[in-house]
């Protein structure tokens, strides 16, 4: 049985807890490895390593840190196929989706390659008589990230890329369900030239999370996961004096106005709702057609698309999506489907009976479709996080606008229309953090920022982009005045960066 260890101080680190978690192959349902689960002791050792490394890493000039990021990017690209295969084997998403997972993380690394520019401070000459005022951004110290199973490459790179580039060191606690890719990323970071201790990986469950939240030498924590845990992480971390950004759940809506390109909108919604088996916080599990005619046509078009949708093993290049991550998660999705039936919604397509020949023990679930879903139903209020699309019919633009605005989650939303005025008004008024206009999954590019509203995000600062730089640095402002006197002549030598 393959054993996945921690990665501390630049090397594999055997934990002493004696506790392990099973890592499954979702395609077959079989245990393929076991991962060590940390105690407070392993977290302490990772922090000690990160503290030692940070004292010198913070003194490395930004251009040299950027060179490490450039080399890390090159190495990840060179190992893309290997990383995608590992990711798919532990998560279940198809290979093309795994490569997208890695690529979106690399885009944040690309942003981090420009860190010498974004770290430049502000300067005012002559703010007073002989007085200049300037500011600088300095690293916080040791930072940590707690990441979910659904993006084991992208979300860690969102966090540690910016944190390390700005001069911090980092402790990553990835999901124990698919932990191998995060370890490989740490190995590649060392190969890229980062000193030992700059990036550490500690596996674990709640014990490791609490150790991170309580450790006095960890200055900032970034989290992505469910809203209940996000709230817990935010509350406990901030109570211990840490900076915390905690991204939670989502229930993203796709509003379809009668003038939309229904053919394109339907294809977009199918990909956004069922891609990666719906295991995305930016998935689009709710479609809101405006008007009965639009709703009836959208329903028929979705049904037609579902007939062509292929579910397969993660290595099947023709498959649109693969299995979900675990049997427990498959059972949870199935329970929500039954809940929807019990609440009175119309189950148009039931994916619970899906089975893939030769992979009967895999964690597969077919696409499901509900119509007649109403505001107030539990299945509408909560995040299902699976291949389930719900149709919520609206009679007017105002009713459609109210649905995402009044929902407990406010992560993302999309509107499909040819009407520029309607799109502009919707974007301005909707109470959601990220908006797509004829874009079904409105994940911002890496030099902008990612973050939702309401119970989708706890904390005041978003992920990556300039918001990420602000999160992982603190501003120091200097007011300087120099005594008057003779200026001595001195030799002038062109400075070089060696």
Short mmCIF file of C-alpha atoms in Angstrom, two decimals:
data_model
loop_
_atom_site.label_atom_id
_atom_site.label_comp_id
_atom_site.label_asym_id
_atom_site.label_seq_id
_atom_site.Cartn_x
_atom_site.Cartn_y
_atom_site.Cartn_z
CA UNK A 1 0.00 0.00 0.00
CA UNK A 2 1.43 3.35 -1.08
CA UNK A 3 1.89 5.74 1.84
CA UNK A 4 1.70 9.50 1.43
CA UNK A 5 3.78 11.38 3.96
CA UNK A 6 4.04 14.98 5.00
CA UNK A 7 6.55 17.30 3.30
CA UNK A 8 8.50 19.35 5.84
CA UNK A 9 11.78 21.23 5.55
CA UNK A 10 12.27 20.26 1.92
CA UNK A 11 11.80 16.51 2.23
CA UNK A 12 9.30 13.75 2.93
CA UNK A 13 8.55 13.61 6.64
CA UNK A 14 7.22 10.52 8.41
CA UNK A 15 4.61 11.46 10.96
CA UNK A 16 4.42 9.96 14.41
CA UNK A 17 0.68 10.00 14.99
CA UNK A 18 0.03 6.47 13.76
CA UNK A 19 -3.19 7.74 12.20
CA UNK A 20 -3.94 7.39 8.51
CA UNK A 21 -6.70 8.21 6.05
CA UNK A 22 -7.66 6.15 3.03
CA UNK A 23 -7.12 7.59 -0.44
CA UNK A 24 -9.50 6.02 -2.95
CA UNK A 25 -9.50 5.64 -6.69
CA UNK A 26 -12.99 7.00 -7.41
CA UNK A 27 -13.14 5.14 -10.72
CA UNK A 28 -12.89 1.72 -9.08
CA UNK A 29 -13.91 2.41 -5.50
CA UNK A 30 -10.70 0.80 -4.28
CA UNK A 31 -8.26 2.15 -1.71
CA UNK A 32 -5.06 3.00 -3.58
CA UNK A 33 -3.02 4.64 -0.82
CA UNK A 34 -3.10 5.84 2.73
CA UNK A 35 -2.12 9.30 3.90
CA UNK A 36 -0.59 10.21 7.23
CA UNK A 37 -2.71 12.40 9.48
CA UNK A 38 -0.83 14.94 11.56
CA UNK A 39 -0.95 15.74 15.22
CA UNK A 40 -0.08 19.10 16.72
CA UNK A 41 3.53 17.90 16.84
CA UNK A 42 3.88 17.62 13.08
CA UNK A 43 2.30 21.06 12.61
CA UNK A 44 4.77 22.47 15.16
CA UNK A 45 7.69 20.99 13.22
CA UNK A 46 6.40 22.44 9.97
CA UNK A 47 6.04 25.87 11.58
CA UNK A 48 9.55 25.66 13.03
CA UNK A 49 10.93 24.88 9.57
CA UNK A 50 8.92 27.71 8.01
CA UNK A 51 10.10 30.18 10.66
CA UNK A 52 13.75 29.36 10.02
CA UNK A 53 13.32 29.68 6.27
CA UNK A 54 11.34 32.92 6.44
CA UNK A 55 14.12 34.83 8.17
CA UNK A 56 16.31 34.54 5.07
CA UNK A 57 13.64 34.21 2.38
CA UNK A 58 12.18 37.60 3.30
CA UNK A 59 15.60 39.15 2.63
CA UNK A 60 15.79 37.71 -0.88
CA UNK A 61 15.03 40.53 -3.29
CA UNK A 62 11.72 40.32 -5.17
CA UNK A 63 13.39 39.74 -8.53
CA UNK A 64 15.12 36.61 -7.27
CA UNK A 65 11.88 35.36 -5.73
CA UNK A 66 10.21 35.95 -9.08
CA UNK A 67 12.88 33.80 -10.75
CA UNK A 68 11.89 30.92 -8.50
CA UNK A 69 8.29 31.42 -9.60
CA UNK A 70 9.30 31.41 -13.26
CA UNK A 71 11.17 28.13 -12.81
CA UNK A 72 8.32 26.61 -10.79
CA UNK A 73 5.94 27.48 -13.60
CA UNK A 74 8.26 25.84 -16.12
CA UNK A 75 8.54 22.68 -14.04
CA UNK A 76 4.78 22.37 -13.52
CA UNK A 77 4.22 22.76 -17.25
CA UNK A 78 6.90 20.15 -17.98
CA UNK A 79 5.19 17.73 -15.59
CA UNK A 80 1.63 18.59 -16.60
CA UNK A 81 0.69 15.11 -17.85
CA UNK A 82 1.98 13.36 -14.73
CA UNK A 83 0.27 15.82 -12.40
CA UNK A 84 -3.05 15.58 -14.28
CA UNK A 85 -2.99 11.78 -14.20
CA UNK A 86 -2.32 11.75 -10.45
CA UNK A 87 -5.02 14.35 -9.85
CA UNK A 88 -7.61 12.42 -11.85
CA UNK A 89 -6.73 9.13 -10.18
CA UNK A 90 -7.45 10.57 -6.71
CA UNK A 91 -10.22 13.06 -7.43
CA UNK A 92 -12.03 11.43 -10.35
CA UNK A 93 -12.31 14.41 -12.70
CA UNK A 94 -11.43 13.71 -16.32
CA UNK A 95 -7.87 14.39 -17.49
CA UNK A 96 -8.79 17.50 -19.50
CA UNK A 97 -10.49 18.95 -16.42
CA UNK A 98 -7.45 18.12 -14.28
CA UNK A 99 -5.21 19.97 -16.71
CA UNK A 100 -7.57 22.94 -16.47
CA UNK A 101 -7.31 22.73 -12.66
CA UNK A 102 -3.51 22.96 -12.90
CA UNK A 103 -3.53 25.64 -15.59
CA UNK A 104 -5.79 27.99 -13.63
CA UNK A 105 -3.40 27.67 -10.70
CA UNK A 106 -0.46 28.40 -12.98
CA UNK A 107 -2.12 31.63 -14.06
CA UNK A 108 -1.80 32.86 -10.48
CA UNK A 109 1.85 31.78 -10.50
CA UNK A 110 2.27 33.85 -13.69
CA UNK A 111 0.88 36.84 -11.80
CA UNK A 112 3.32 36.10 -8.97
CA UNK A 113 6.19 36.24 -11.47
CA UNK A 114 5.51 39.99 -11.66
CA UNK A 115 5.90 40.46 -7.91
CA UNK A 116 8.75 43.03 -8.18
CA UNK A 117 6.32 45.42 -9.82
CA UNK A 118 3.29 44.89 -7.59
CA UNK A 119 5.34 45.22 -4.39
CA UNK A 120 6.43 48.75 -5.26
CA UNK A 121 5.23 51.21 -2.64
CA UNK A 122 4.09 54.83 -2.84
CA UNK A 123 6.34 57.87 -2.58
CA UNK A 124 5.66 61.53 -1.96
CA UNK A 125 8.56 63.95 -2.33
CA UNK A 126 8.31 67.16 -0.35
CA UNK A 127 5.34 66.22 1.81
CA UNK A 128 6.68 68.90 4.18
CA UNK A 129 9.77 71.09 4.43
CA UNK A 130 12.53 68.66 3.50
CA UNK A 131 10.25 65.73 4.33
CA UNK A 132 9.54 62.75 2.11
CA UNK A 133 6.94 60.07 2.81
CA UNK A 134 7.02 56.60 1.36
CA UNK A 135 5.52 53.18 1.98
CA UNK A 136 6.62 49.59 1.57
CA UNK A 137 4.92 46.23 1.70
CA UNK A 138 6.54 43.62 3.91
CA UNK A 139 5.71 39.92 4.42
CA UNK A 140 3.74 38.74 7.43
CA UNK A 141 5.92 35.73 8.26
CA UNK A 142 4.56 32.17 8.28
CA UNK A 143 1.21 31.75 6.52
CA UNK A 144 -1.02 28.71 6.03
CA UNK A 145 -3.63 27.43 3.61
CA UNK A 146 -6.39 24.86 4.16
CA UNK A 147 -7.69 23.65 0.81
CA UNK A 148 -10.58 21.45 -0.41
CA UNK A 149 -10.64 18.25 -2.45
CA UNK A 150 -12.24 19.67 -5.59
CA UNK A 151 -9.25 21.70 -6.84
CA UNK A 152 -6.12 20.11 -5.35
CA UNK A 153 -3.78 22.04 -7.66
CA UNK A 154 -5.47 25.36 -8.45
CA UNK A 155 -6.49 26.49 -4.98
CA UNK A 156 -3.15 25.68 -3.29
CA UNK A 157 -1.37 27.66 -6.03
CA UNK A 158 -3.83 30.53 -5.52
CA UNK A 159 -2.56 30.72 -1.96
CA UNK A 160 1.09 29.74 -1.76
CA UNK A 161 2.04 31.42 -5.04
CA UNK A 162 1.25 34.91 -3.79
CA UNK A 163 2.32 34.22 -0.21
CA UNK A 164 5.77 32.91 -1.15
CA UNK A 165 6.41 35.52 -3.84
CA UNK A 166 5.78 38.31 -1.32
CA UNK A 167 8.40 36.88 1.07
CA UNK A 168 6.37 34.68 3.38
CA UNK A 169 6.81 30.96 3.98
CA UNK A 170 3.85 28.65 3.77
CA UNK A 171 2.24 25.61 5.36
CA UNK A 172 -0.34 23.86 3.20
CA UNK A 173 -2.96 21.54 4.70
CA UNK A 174 -4.62 19.99 1.62
CA UNK A 175 -7.62 17.71 1.57
CA UNK A 176 -6.77 14.23 2.75
CA UNK A 177 -8.94 12.83 -0.06
CA UNK A 178 -6.49 13.73 -2.87
CA UNK A 179 -3.18 14.73 -1.27
CA UNK A 180 -0.53 13.58 -3.75
CA UNK A 181 -0.58 16.53 -6.17
CA UNK A 182 0.01 19.10 -3.38
CA UNK A 183 3.08 17.14 -2.28
CA UNK A 184 4.38 17.02 -5.86
CA UNK A 185 3.89 20.79 -6.13
CA UNK A 186 5.99 21.28 -3.00
CA UNK A 187 8.71 19.03 -4.44
CA UNK A 188 8.70 21.05 -7.65
CA UNK A 189 8.94 24.29 -5.66
CA UNK A 190 12.13 22.99 -4.03
CA UNK A 191 13.44 21.94 -7.44
CA UNK A 192 12.69 25.45 -8.69
CA UNK A 193 15.11 26.90 -6.16
CA UNK A 194 13.00 27.76 -3.12
CA UNK A 195 14.92 27.02 0.10
CA UNK A 196 13.85 24.16 2.35
CA UNK A 197 11.00 25.19 4.62
CA UNK A 198 9.55 27.81 2.27
CA UNK A 199 6.68 25.45 1.34
CA UNK A 200 5.61 22.64 3.68
CA UNK A 201 2.70 20.22 3.32
CA UNK A 202 1.00 18.75 6.38
CA UNK A 203 -1.85 16.29 5.92
CA UNK A 204 -4.60 15.90 8.46
CA UNK A 205 -8.12 16.34 9.68
CA UNK A 206 -9.65 18.65 12.28
CA UNK A 207 -6.70 18.13 14.63
CA UNK A 208 -4.32 19.62 12.06
CA UNK A 209 -6.74 22.43 11.22
CA UNK A 210 -7.08 23.42 14.87
CA UNK A 211 -3.32 23.28 15.36
CA UNK A 212 -2.89 25.71 12.46
CA UNK A 213 -5.61 28.05 13.75
CA UNK A 214 -4.13 28.07 17.27
CA UNK A 215 -0.41 28.29 16.49
CA UNK A 216 0.91 31.71 17.57
CA UNK A 217 3.59 31.84 14.86
CA UNK A 218 1.16 31.46 11.96
CA UNK A 219 0.13 34.97 11.03
CA UNK A 220 -2.47 34.40 8.30
CA UNK A 221 -4.73 31.56 7.19
CA UNK A 222 -6.51 31.14 3.87
CA UNK A 223 -9.33 28.61 3.59
CA UNK A 224 -11.68 27.25 0.94
CA UNK A 225 -14.43 24.75 1.81
CA UNK A 226 -17.97 24.54 3.10
CA UNK A 227 -19.57 27.60 4.70
CA UNK A 228 -20.01 26.07 8.15
CA UNK A 229 -16.33 25.19 8.35
CA UNK A 230 -15.36 28.52 6.76
CA UNK A 231 -17.19 30.32 9.54
CA UNK A 232 -15.48 28.13 12.13
CA UNK A 233 -12.03 28.76 10.62
CA UNK A 234 -12.68 32.50 10.43
CA UNK A 235 -13.99 32.74 13.98
CA UNK A 236 -11.25 30.66 15.60
CA UNK A 237 -8.44 32.14 13.53
CA UNK A 238 -9.39 35.77 14.09
CA UNK A 239 -9.95 35.08 17.79
CA UNK A 240 -6.28 34.08 17.84
CA UNK A 241 -5.24 37.34 16.21
CA UNK A 242 -4.67 36.00 12.69
CA UNK A 243 -5.64 37.39 9.35
CA UNK A 244 -8.19 34.99 7.84
CA UNK A 245 -9.84 34.75 4.45
CA UNK A 246 -12.33 31.88 4.44
CA UNK A 247 -14.27 31.06 1.28
CA UNK A 248 -17.43 28.99 1.76
CA UNK A 249 -20.19 27.33 -0.22
CA UNK A 250 -22.19 28.48 -3.21
CA UNK A 251 -25.47 28.14 -5.06
CA UNK A 252 -24.78 29.91 -8.31
CA UNK A 253 -27.71 30.88 -10.54
CA UNK A 254 -27.90 31.18 -14.30
CA UNK A 255 -30.57 33.71 -15.32
CA UNK A 256 -31.87 33.25 -18.87
CA UNK A 257 -33.83 36.15 -20.37
CA UNK A 258 -36.19 35.51 -23.31
CA UNK A 259 -33.86 37.25 -25.79
CA UNK A 260 -30.85 35.03 -24.95
CA UNK A 261 -29.13 32.76 -27.47
CA UNK A 262 -30.81 29.67 -26.03
CA UNK A 263 -28.68 27.20 -27.96
CA UNK A 264 -25.44 28.64 -26.63
CA UNK A 265 -26.86 29.29 -23.17
CA UNK A 266 -28.02 25.69 -22.84
CA UNK A 267 -24.63 24.30 -23.85
CA UNK A 268 -22.92 26.65 -21.41
CA UNK A 269 -25.24 25.63 -18.59
CA UNK A 270 -24.75 21.92 -19.24
CA UNK A 271 -20.98 22.33 -18.99
CA UNK A 272 -21.21 24.55 -15.93
CA UNK A 273 -23.72 22.35 -14.09
CA UNK A 274 -22.32 18.89 -14.84
CA UNK A 275 -18.62 19.50 -15.52
CA UNK A 276 -16.35 17.93 -12.89
CA UNK A 277 -19.51 16.14 -11.66
CA UNK A 278 -20.74 19.45 -10.25
CA UNK A 279 -17.94 19.49 -7.68
CA UNK A 280 -17.07 23.15 -8.20
CA UNK A 281 -17.84 26.13 -6.01
CA UNK A 282 -18.36 28.02 -9.28
CA UNK A 283 -20.64 25.40 -10.82
CA UNK A 284 -24.04 26.57 -12.09
CA UNK A 285 -26.56 24.23 -10.42
CA UNK A 286 -29.58 26.54 -10.70
CA UNK A 287 -31.03 27.81 -13.98
CA UNK A 288 -33.67 30.55 -13.85
CA UNK A 289 -35.51 31.00 -17.15
CA UNK A 290 -37.73 34.08 -17.27
CA UNK A 291 -41.21 33.40 -18.63
CA UNK A 292 -43.00 30.12 -19.33
CA UNK A 293 -42.05 29.99 -23.00
CA UNK A 294 -38.37 30.41 -22.18
CA UNK A 295 -38.56 27.87 -19.37
CA UNK A 296 -40.26 25.22 -21.49
CA UNK A 297 -37.73 25.63 -24.29
CA UNK A 298 -34.77 25.58 -21.91
CA UNK A 299 -36.09 22.39 -20.34
CA UNK A 300 -36.39 20.65 -23.71
CA UNK A 301 -32.97 21.79 -24.81
CA UNK A 302 -31.38 20.60 -21.55
CA UNK A 303 -33.06 17.21 -21.91
CA UNK A 304 -31.73 16.89 -25.44
CA UNK A 305 -28.20 17.75 -24.31
CA UNK A 306 -28.38 15.27 -21.43
CA UNK A 307 -29.06 12.46 -23.86
CA UNK A 308 -25.63 13.07 -25.41
CA UNK A 309 -23.77 13.60 -22.13
CA UNK A 310 -21.20 10.89 -21.49
CA UNK A 311 -20.11 9.86 -18.01
CA UNK A 312 -16.95 7.77 -17.90
CA UNK A 313 -13.72 6.97 -16.13
CA UNK A 314 -11.38 9.88 -15.67
CA UNK A 315 -8.99 8.61 -18.36
CA UNK A 316 -11.73 8.43 -21.02
CA UNK A 317 -11.04 11.33 -23.37
CA UNK A 318 -14.63 11.24 -24.62
CA UNK A 319 -16.20 11.56 -21.16
CA UNK A 320 -17.64 14.90 -20.06
CA UNK A 321 -17.26 14.02 -16.40
CA UNK A 322 -16.14 11.17 -14.18
CA UNK A 323 -16.99 9.84 -10.72
CA UNK A 324 -17.44 11.95 -7.60
CA UNK A 325 -14.70 11.89 -5.01
CA UNK A 326 -16.02 9.32 -2.50
CA UNK A 327 -18.82 6.91 -1.68
CA UNK A 328 -19.88 9.17 1.18
CA UNK A 329 -20.20 12.12 -1.18
CA UNK A 330 -22.12 10.02 -3.71
CA UNK A 331 -24.54 9.00 -0.95
CA UNK A 332 -24.94 12.63 0.11
CA UNK A 333 -25.84 13.71 -3.44
CA UNK A 334 -28.34 10.83 -3.70
CA UNK A 335 -29.94 11.91 -0.42
CA UNK A 336 -30.43 15.45 -1.80
CA UNK A 337 -32.09 14.03 -4.91
CA UNK A 338 -34.52 12.11 -2.73
CA UNK A 339 -35.06 15.22 -0.62
CA UNK A 340 -36.01 17.15 -3.74
CA UNK A 341 -38.60 14.52 -4.61
CA UNK A 342 -39.97 14.62 -1.07
CA UNK A 343 -40.20 18.43 -1.22
CA UNK A 344 -42.41 18.23 -4.31
CA UNK A 345 -40.03 19.20 -7.08
CA UNK A 346 -40.37 17.30 -10.37
CA UNK A 347 -37.46 14.88 -10.88
CA UNK A 348 -37.21 14.93 -14.66
CA UNK A 349 -33.97 12.91 -14.89
CA UNK A 350 -32.76 10.67 -12.06
CA UNK A 351 -29.05 9.88 -12.07
CA UNK A 352 -29.00 7.67 -9.00
CA UNK A 353 -29.27 4.41 -10.90
CA UNK A 354 -26.29 5.07 -13.12
CA UNK A 355 -23.69 2.31 -13.31
CA UNK A 356 -20.64 2.04 -15.56
CA UNK A 357 -19.94 -1.41 -16.91
CA UNK A 358 -16.70 -2.77 -15.55
CA UNK A 359 -16.59 -0.06 -12.88
CA UNK A 360 -19.66 -0.93 -10.86
CA UNK A 361 -17.91 -0.11 -7.58
CA UNK A 362 -16.81 3.33 -8.78
CA UNK A 363 -18.36 6.46 -7.31
CA UNK A 364 -20.40 7.34 -10.39
CA UNK A 365 -23.68 9.19 -10.40
CA UNK A 366 -25.54 10.16 -13.55
CA UNK A 367 -26.81 13.64 -14.41
CA UNK A 368 -30.02 14.62 -12.62
CA UNK A 369 -32.51 17.35 -13.52
CA UNK A 370 -35.26 18.93 -11.42
CA UNK A 371 -38.01 21.26 -12.59
CA UNK A 372 -40.51 23.13 -10.46
CA UNK A 373 -37.98 23.90 -7.73
CA UNK A 374 -39.21 26.65 -5.43
CA UNK A 375 -37.59 29.26 -3.26
CA UNK A 376 -37.61 27.93 0.30
CA UNK A 377 -36.98 24.28 -0.54
CA UNK A 378 -34.03 22.89 1.37
CA UNK A 379 -32.55 21.45 -1.81
CA UNK A 380 -32.61 24.97 -3.27
CA UNK A 381 -31.22 26.66 -0.18
CA UNK A 382 -28.30 24.27 0.29
CA UNK A 383 -25.31 23.35 -1.83
CA UNK A 384 -25.62 19.87 -3.36
CA UNK A 385 -22.14 19.84 -4.95
CA UNK A 386 -22.96 17.17 -7.48
CA UNK A 387 -24.27 16.65 -11.02
CA UNK A 388 -27.76 17.97 -10.24
CA UNK A 389 -29.35 20.89 -12.13
CA UNK A 390 -32.44 22.63 -10.75
CA UNK A 391 -34.83 24.71 -12.83
CA UNK A 392 -36.40 27.56 -10.85
CA UNK A 393 -38.94 29.38 -13.01
CA UNK A 394 -39.37 33.16 -12.78
CA UNK A 395 -42.07 35.30 -14.35
CA UNK A 396 -40.20 38.61 -14.46
CA UNK A 397 -36.73 40.10 -14.52
CA UNK A 398 -37.24 41.42 -10.97
CA UNK A 399 -38.18 37.98 -9.67
CA UNK A 400 -35.13 36.46 -11.34
CA UNK A 401 -32.89 39.19 -9.89
CA UNK A 402 -34.25 38.57 -6.40
CA UNK A 403 -33.44 34.84 -6.35
CA UNK A 404 -29.61 35.06 -6.21
CA UNK A 405 -29.74 38.37 -4.34
CA UNK A 406 -31.77 36.94 -1.44
CA UNK A 407 -30.04 33.55 -1.32
CA UNK A 408 -27.80 32.78 1.66
CA UNK A 409 -24.86 32.27 -0.71
CA UNK A 410 -23.44 34.96 -2.94
CA UNK A 411 -20.49 33.41 -4.74
CA UNK A 412 -21.26 33.65 -8.46
CA UNK A 413 -24.12 34.32 -10.86
CA UNK A 414 -24.57 34.51 -14.62
CA UNK A 415 -27.08 36.19 -16.88
CA UNK A 416 -27.70 35.20 -20.49
CA UNK A 417 -29.12 37.96 -22.69
CA UNK A 418 -28.53 40.07 -25.79
CA UNK A 419 -29.86 43.15 -23.99
CA UNK A 420 -26.94 45.29 -22.82
CA UNK A 421 -29.07 47.50 -20.63
CA UNK A 422 -30.60 44.51 -18.82
CA UNK A 423 -27.16 42.95 -18.33
CA UNK A 424 -25.72 46.20 -17.01
CA UNK A 425 -28.58 46.70 -14.56
CA UNK A 426 -28.37 43.10 -13.41
CA UNK A 427 -24.62 43.33 -12.80
CA UNK A 428 -25.03 46.54 -10.83
CA UNK A 429 -27.92 45.38 -8.64
CA UNK A 430 -27.40 41.67 -7.98
CA UNK A 431 -26.08 40.90 -4.48
CA UNK A 432 -23.41 38.43 -5.53
CA UNK A 433 -19.62 38.74 -5.58
CA UNK A 434 -18.81 37.48 -9.10
CA UNK A 435 -21.02 38.06 -12.13
CA UNK A 436 -20.90 36.54 -15.60
CA UNK A 437 -22.61 38.13 -18.60
CA UNK A 438 -23.07 35.32 -21.10
CA UNK A 439 -20.23 33.61 -19.21
CA UNK A 440 -21.45 30.59 -17.23
CA UNK A 441 -18.51 30.19 -14.83
CA UNK A 442 -17.32 33.73 -14.04
CA UNK A 443 -14.02 32.88 -12.35
CA UNK A 444 -11.94 36.05 -12.69
CA UNK A 445 -8.54 35.97 -14.38
CA UNK A 446 -5.55 35.73 -12.05
CA UNK A 447 -4.72 39.44 -12.00
CA UNK A 448 -8.23 40.22 -10.77
CA UNK A 449 -9.56 38.65 -7.58
CA UNK A 450 -11.81 35.79 -6.54
CA UNK A 451 -14.36 36.14 -3.75
CA UNK A 452 -18.04 35.87 -2.95
CA UNK A 453 -20.47 37.64 -0.66
CA UNK A 454 -22.67 36.64 2.27
CA UNK A 455 -22.07 33.06 3.51
CA UNK A 456 -19.81 32.38 0.56
CA UNK A 457 -16.92 34.32 2.09
CA UNK A 458 -15.79 35.36 5.56
CA UNK A 459 -13.18 38.10 5.77
CA UNK A 460 -12.59 41.36 3.98
CA UNK A 461 -9.95 40.42 1.40
CA UNK A 462 -10.34 38.24 -1.71
CA UNK A 463 -8.10 35.55 -3.16
CA UNK A 464 -5.21 36.25 -5.57
CA UNK A 465 -4.61 39.35 -7.70
CA UNK A 466 -3.79 42.55 -5.81
CA UNK A 467 -6.18 41.53 -3.03
CA UNK A 468 -3.97 38.49 -2.45
CA UNK A 469 -0.87 40.69 -2.30
CA UNK A 470 -2.58 42.88 0.29
CA UNK A 471 -3.64 39.85 2.33
CA UNK A 472 -0.13 38.41 2.57
CA UNK A 473 1.67 41.71 3.28
CA UNK A 474 1.56 44.54 5.77
CA UNK A 475 2.15 48.19 4.88
CA UNK A 476 4.87 50.22 6.56
CA UNK A 477 4.88 53.99 5.98
CA UNK A 478 8.03 56.04 6.55
CA UNK A 479 8.26 59.80 7.04
CA UNK A 480 11.88 60.93 6.52
CA UNK A 481 13.77 64.19 6.96
CA UNK A 482 17.54 64.48 6.60
CA UNK A 483 19.71 67.15 8.28
CA UNK A 484 21.03 69.86 6.03
CA UNK A 485 24.75 69.89 5.26
CA UNK A 486 27.32 69.69 2.56
CA UNK A 487 26.86 66.94 0.01
CA UNK A 488 30.12 65.06 -0.47
CA UNK A 489 31.12 64.06 -3.97
CA UNK A 490 31.09 60.35 -4.49
CA UNK A 491 31.90 57.91 -7.26
CA UNK A 492 28.97 56.70 -9.29
CA UNK A 493 28.82 53.06 -10.28
CA UNK A 494 25.92 51.62 -12.28
CA UNK A 495 24.26 49.14 -9.92
CA UNK A 496 23.68 45.62 -11.13
CA UNK A 497 21.56 42.79 -9.79
CA UNK A 498 23.78 39.73 -9.41
#
